[in-house]
Amino acid sequence: MTDTADSINIAEVASAIRRGWRPLLVSIVLGALAGLAVLLFGPRHFTGTASLVVRSSSPGGAASVLSKLGVGEGMAGLASSSPLETEVAILSSRALVAQVVDSLELQASVTSPKSIAARNVFSVVHLGGAFPVVRYTAERDSSGTYRVSTGGTSVSVVAGRPIVLPQGTLELRADTTLPPRFTFVLADQEDAVTDAVKHLSVSKATAGEVITIAFQAPDSSTSAAVPNALIANYLVRRHTVDRSTNEYRVAFIGAQLDSVGRQLSLAEDSLRRFEEATGVLDPQVQGKIQLDQAAEIRKGIGDIDVERGAIVELSSQISSGQMQPRQLAAFPTFLKSPAINELIGQLSTVETARTELLEKRLPNDGEVMAMAQSAKDIEGQLTGLASSYKTSLDKQRSALASQLDTISHLLGTFPGAAESSGRLQRQAKELAVTDAALQTQLVESRLAAVAEGGDVRVLDAAHPPRRVAFPRVSTTVGIGAGIGLFVGVILALLTGLMGRYVEDPLVIERTAGVPALQADSGVPLLVAGPQLTKTVLLVPIDGRASTAGVAERLARTAVARAINPTVLDLSGKAAASMALTTDINATIRRLEEAHELVIVRLPGLAADETAAALSPDRSVLLIASPGRVERRVLLGTMQTLRRLAVPCAGVVLNRASDVVVV
């Protein structure tokens, strides 16, 4: 047999619920009746719902405009509209609800008859100060006069005339039919506002800029009037308080704009004077130009030094006679000069003519000597040109060196000028951006002031509901029946598992701690286990149980298994008289010697025969009646057997079942 001590048997639970069907049914009926009682006598609530569309008072492009201007988050935050959660908090604030309480006179409420609005009963409600909640009863007499009383206070009043009470003054409506008897409650403003806030629900829709307002009230008229009045007071606030706020904002931004404008003018004037004094317009561009100029001048000075060195070397060689002046024509600079080339041409002509004359005349001839002198004069001109070119190079180098010194001096003072220029330019730029941002904010604030608090409109107005929100018939009765079912299941389980009676074999096993089985006359009865001995004592649990059928089935089963059984009946009256003159233990021992299985039928556990037959070496098989077994009797029997150290083979129920081995 499987051990199920630590597991839940669904079949056992279902059987326990089935056995406890009476408390289950009673609990379900009581739950449904409780739901019906709530429907008939419980407080009723109506829910009125309205909705608003709240759009920002500032256009959505303001923040993007400021971001394009390079304004940081701190300045851009000026253009952002207040979040929708702020409007939800305003709508549910006590200040706004207090205005609704005063306008709808919610300090008075009619509790009986139900679903009557206080506005339909009272035309004037003026209550002042703080006072505890008080309940009044108004009853009309035959003359049409109402007597308003509470405790020891009683006042007579006619409809349309004021009622002076300790809490304030009220006036019954004369233009409507009042009930002959009604009960109303008065509360001070704080308590009335607290109660209204408790029944008010203001929430933001999941998408878009829609706010939903819902209010629960005992009557449909008030449930719709409160959201509508709340919206009306909210719109008035938007058109007055918010408009004043926007006007103050316009004035503040205008003053800031004037201050920033003056600072911007001063910054621009300082930048202009600095640029005029230093000549630094754009530090980056000007610095690059001056560096390029210095590099070009240094390169020119280097070229002049090379050229001058070459001329000086040539002039020295001509002076020492190592070179002829005419060789100056080979110098690259002279080679490109037309004047030098013309002198070289003249020198070549004179030399050619002199050579031709020498073929005809002597060297000391006057004409030959004149041509020689002409050649020397031309060479002298070449030498003079070289000297003049050297002087020109010296002057060019001196001029370039002076220009380089000037540029170097300017570059030495340039970092400080660049720093000052950059600071002045940054200051002017920041002030210009701030001025543009404030200009944008000024325009937006003026538009917001014109719009009077932004675009707010009623999407759905609240209408008096026709059906109550609570209690609903199906919901209330269903919840009551469900609670009754839950409680009934628990009671059924407690009754089936821990009640007065047990009838299921599994429950008997858990209760007694021994195996239990169901038996039937047509099924063999097999009993086995470590507690089974050669002698089996059949003991009924109560007077209704019979051991005859069980003894017969045990004997028949033993014969079928080739076991020699015998049955000793000590349960009848004849057996009882025999037990008075016979030693029962000796009789059982003789039968044990002659048979393999001895089955002894005994009366109840309290009988003398049973007490004489009980022994630790003989197993007891308890027999239960076909009906329920009393839990107390079963536990008492098991406790007695344990005290006597008598083994119990199990419990047999006389019911139809399959072959079960215990």
Short mmCIF file of C-alpha atoms in Angstrom, two decimals, residues 13-179:
data_model
loop_
_atom_site.label_atom_id
_atom_site.label_comp_id
_atom_site.label_asym_id
_atom_site.label_seq_id
_atom_site.Cartn_x
_atom_site.Cartn_y
_atom_site.Cartn_z
CA VAL A 13 -10.66 15.53 -0.70
CA ALA A 14 -13.57 15.09 -3.12
CA SER A 15 -15.00 12.37 -0.93
CA ALA A 16 -14.67 14.61 2.15
CA ILE A 17 -16.46 17.43 0.32
CA ARG A 18 -19.17 14.99 -0.76
CA ARG A 19 -19.66 13.83 2.81
CA GLY A 20 -19.86 17.43 3.99
CA TRP A 21 -22.39 18.53 1.36
CA ARG A 22 -24.82 19.78 3.96
CA PRO A 23 -22.61 22.58 5.37
CA LEU A 24 -21.45 23.34 1.80
CA LEU A 25 -25.01 23.82 0.60
CA VAL A 26 -25.93 25.85 3.68
CA SER A 27 -22.90 28.10 3.23
CA ILE A 28 -23.68 28.76 -0.45
CA VAL A 29 -27.30 29.58 0.38
CA LEU A 30 -26.25 31.88 3.21
CA GLY A 31 -23.74 33.64 0.91
CA ALA A 32 -26.39 34.20 -1.76
CA LEU A 33 -28.82 35.44 0.91
CA ALA A 34 -26.14 37.83 2.20
CA GLY A 35 -25.76 39.18 -1.35
CA LEU A 36 -29.52 39.65 -1.59
CA ALA A 37 -29.48 41.40 1.79
CA VAL A 38 -26.83 43.80 0.47
CA LEU A 39 -29.00 44.43 -2.58
CA LEU A 40 -32.05 45.13 -0.44
CA PHE A 41 -30.62 46.91 2.58
CA GLY A 42 -27.04 47.88 1.69
CA PRO A 43 -25.95 51.38 0.64
CA ARG A 44 -26.23 52.14 -3.07
CA HIS A 45 -23.70 54.14 -5.07
CA PHE A 46 -24.04 55.83 -8.44
CA THR A 47 -20.96 56.81 -10.46
CA GLY A 48 -20.94 59.94 -12.61
CA THR A 49 -18.10 60.34 -15.13
CA ALA A 50 -16.87 63.37 -17.08
CA SER A 51 -13.73 64.00 -19.14
CA LEU A 52 -11.57 66.98 -20.10
CA VAL A 53 -9.12 67.69 -22.90
CA VAL A 54 -6.21 69.72 -21.50
CA ARG A 55 -3.68 71.01 -24.01
CA SER A 56 -0.53 72.95 -23.29
CA SER A 57 -0.82 76.71 -23.34
CA SER A 58 2.57 77.04 -25.07
CA PRO A 59 3.07 75.86 -28.66
CA GLY A 60 5.10 72.73 -28.98
CA GLY A 61 7.72 74.37 -31.19
CA ALA A 62 9.14 76.69 -28.54
CA ALA A 63 11.53 74.15 -27.09
CA SER A 64 12.77 73.18 -30.53
CA VAL A 65 13.35 76.83 -31.42
CA LEU A 66 15.44 77.32 -28.30
CA SER A 67 17.41 74.15 -28.97
CA LYS A 68 18.24 75.40 -32.45
CA LEU A 69 19.49 78.63 -30.89
CA GLY A 70 21.83 76.56 -28.71
CA VAL A 71 20.08 77.23 -25.38
CA GLY A 72 20.69 74.66 -22.66
CA GLU A 73 18.11 72.66 -20.80
CA GLY A 74 17.81 75.27 -18.06
CA MET A 75 16.64 77.97 -20.50
CA ALA A 76 14.63 75.55 -22.62
CA GLY A 77 12.74 74.56 -19.49
CA LEU A 78 11.12 78.01 -19.50
CA ALA A 79 9.25 77.06 -22.65
CA SER A 80 8.05 73.64 -21.52
CA SER A 81 4.45 73.42 -20.40
CA SER A 82 3.44 72.00 -17.02
CA PRO A 83 2.90 68.23 -17.09
CA LEU A 84 -0.60 66.77 -17.21
CA GLU A 85 -0.05 65.31 -13.75
CA THR A 86 -0.12 68.86 -12.38
CA GLU A 87 -3.60 69.39 -13.76
CA VAL A 88 -4.73 66.06 -12.27
CA ALA A 89 -3.41 67.16 -8.87
CA ILE A 90 -5.21 70.51 -9.19
CA LEU A 91 -8.51 68.84 -10.09
CA SER A 92 -8.29 66.53 -7.07
CA SER A 93 -7.04 69.21 -4.65
CA ARG A 94 -8.97 69.97 -1.48
CA ALA A 95 -9.16 73.67 -2.38
CA LEU A 96 -11.08 72.95 -5.59
CA VAL A 97 -13.21 70.24 -3.95
CA ALA A 98 -14.10 72.67 -1.14
CA GLN A 99 -15.54 75.07 -3.73
CA VAL A 100 -17.66 72.21 -5.12
CA VAL A 101 -18.83 71.25 -1.61
CA ASP A 102 -19.93 74.83 -0.97
CA SER A 103 -21.62 75.28 -4.35
CA LEU A 104 -23.53 71.97 -4.19
CA GLU A 105 -24.18 72.17 -0.42
CA LEU A 106 -22.69 68.75 0.17
CA GLN A 107 -22.38 69.34 3.93
CA ALA A 108 -25.92 67.99 4.14
CA SER A 109 -26.80 64.51 2.89
CA VAL A 110 -30.06 62.57 2.99
CA THR A 111 -29.63 59.00 4.21
CA SER A 112 -33.29 57.90 4.22
CA PRO A 113 -35.12 57.47 1.90
CA LYS A 114 -32.32 56.37 -0.35
CA SER A 115 -31.26 57.97 -3.63
CA ILE A 116 -32.52 61.47 -2.75
CA ALA A 117 -30.12 64.35 -3.30
CA ALA A 118 -29.80 66.91 -0.52
CA ARG A 119 -30.28 69.69 -3.10
CA ASN A 120 -33.77 68.34 -3.77
CA VAL A 121 -34.63 68.69 -0.08
CA PHE A 122 -32.79 71.84 1.03
CA SER A 123 -32.65 75.12 -0.85
CA VAL A 124 -30.22 76.76 1.58
CA VAL A 125 -27.45 75.16 3.67
CA HIS A 126 -25.31 77.52 5.73
CA LEU A 127 -23.14 75.67 8.23
CA GLY A 128 -20.16 77.17 9.96
CA GLY A 129 -17.36 76.14 12.27
CA ALA A 130 -16.20 72.69 13.20
CA PHE A 131 -18.63 70.21 14.72
CA PRO A 132 -19.03 66.43 14.88
CA VAL A 133 -21.26 64.64 12.40
CA VAL A 134 -24.87 64.82 13.57
CA ARG A 135 -27.97 62.99 12.34
CA TYR A 136 -31.43 64.58 12.22
CA THR A 137 -34.86 63.12 11.56
CA ALA A 138 -37.58 65.22 9.94
CA GLU A 139 -41.22 64.07 10.15
CA ARG A 140 -44.28 65.84 8.75
CA ASP A 141 -47.44 66.06 10.78
CA SER A 142 -51.03 66.49 9.59
CA SER A 143 -50.68 70.26 9.32
CA GLY A 144 -47.76 70.04 6.95
CA THR A 145 -45.21 71.19 9.52
CA TYR A 146 -41.98 69.25 9.83
CA ARG A 147 -40.50 68.41 13.19
CA VAL A 148 -36.73 68.15 13.00
CA SER A 149 -35.25 66.33 15.97
CA THR A 150 -32.08 64.67 17.18
CA GLY A 151 -31.54 63.45 20.72
CA GLY A 152 -33.01 66.09 23.01
CA THR A 153 -33.25 68.82 20.32
CA SER A 154 -36.51 69.33 18.44
CA VAL A 155 -37.51 72.15 16.06
CA SER A 156 -40.73 72.70 14.11
CA VAL A 157 -40.47 74.30 10.68
CA VAL A 158 -42.54 74.87 7.57
CA ALA A 159 -41.15 74.24 4.08
CA GLY A 160 -39.68 77.42 2.65
CA ARG A 161 -38.79 78.82 6.07
CA PRO A 162 -35.26 78.66 7.55
CA ILE A 163 -34.37 76.08 10.19
CA VAL A 164 -32.02 77.37 12.86
CA LEU A 165 -29.95 74.52 14.25
CA PRO A 166 -26.85 74.57 16.50
CA GLN A 167 -24.70 73.78 13.45
CA GLY A 168 -26.15 76.49 11.19
CA THR A 169 -29.18 77.41 9.12
CA LEU A 170 -31.07 75.23 6.62
CA GLU A 171 -34.18 75.84 4.54
CA LEU A 172 -36.53 73.18 3.20
CA ARG A 173 -37.58 73.48 -0.41
CA ALA A 174 -41.12 74.72 -0.98
CA ASP A 175 -41.11 74.16 -4.74
CA THR A 176 -40.98 70.37 -4.60
CA THR A 177 -42.77 67.50 -2.93
CA LEU A 178 -40.83 66.42 0.11
CA PRO A 179 -41.11 62.92 1.61
#
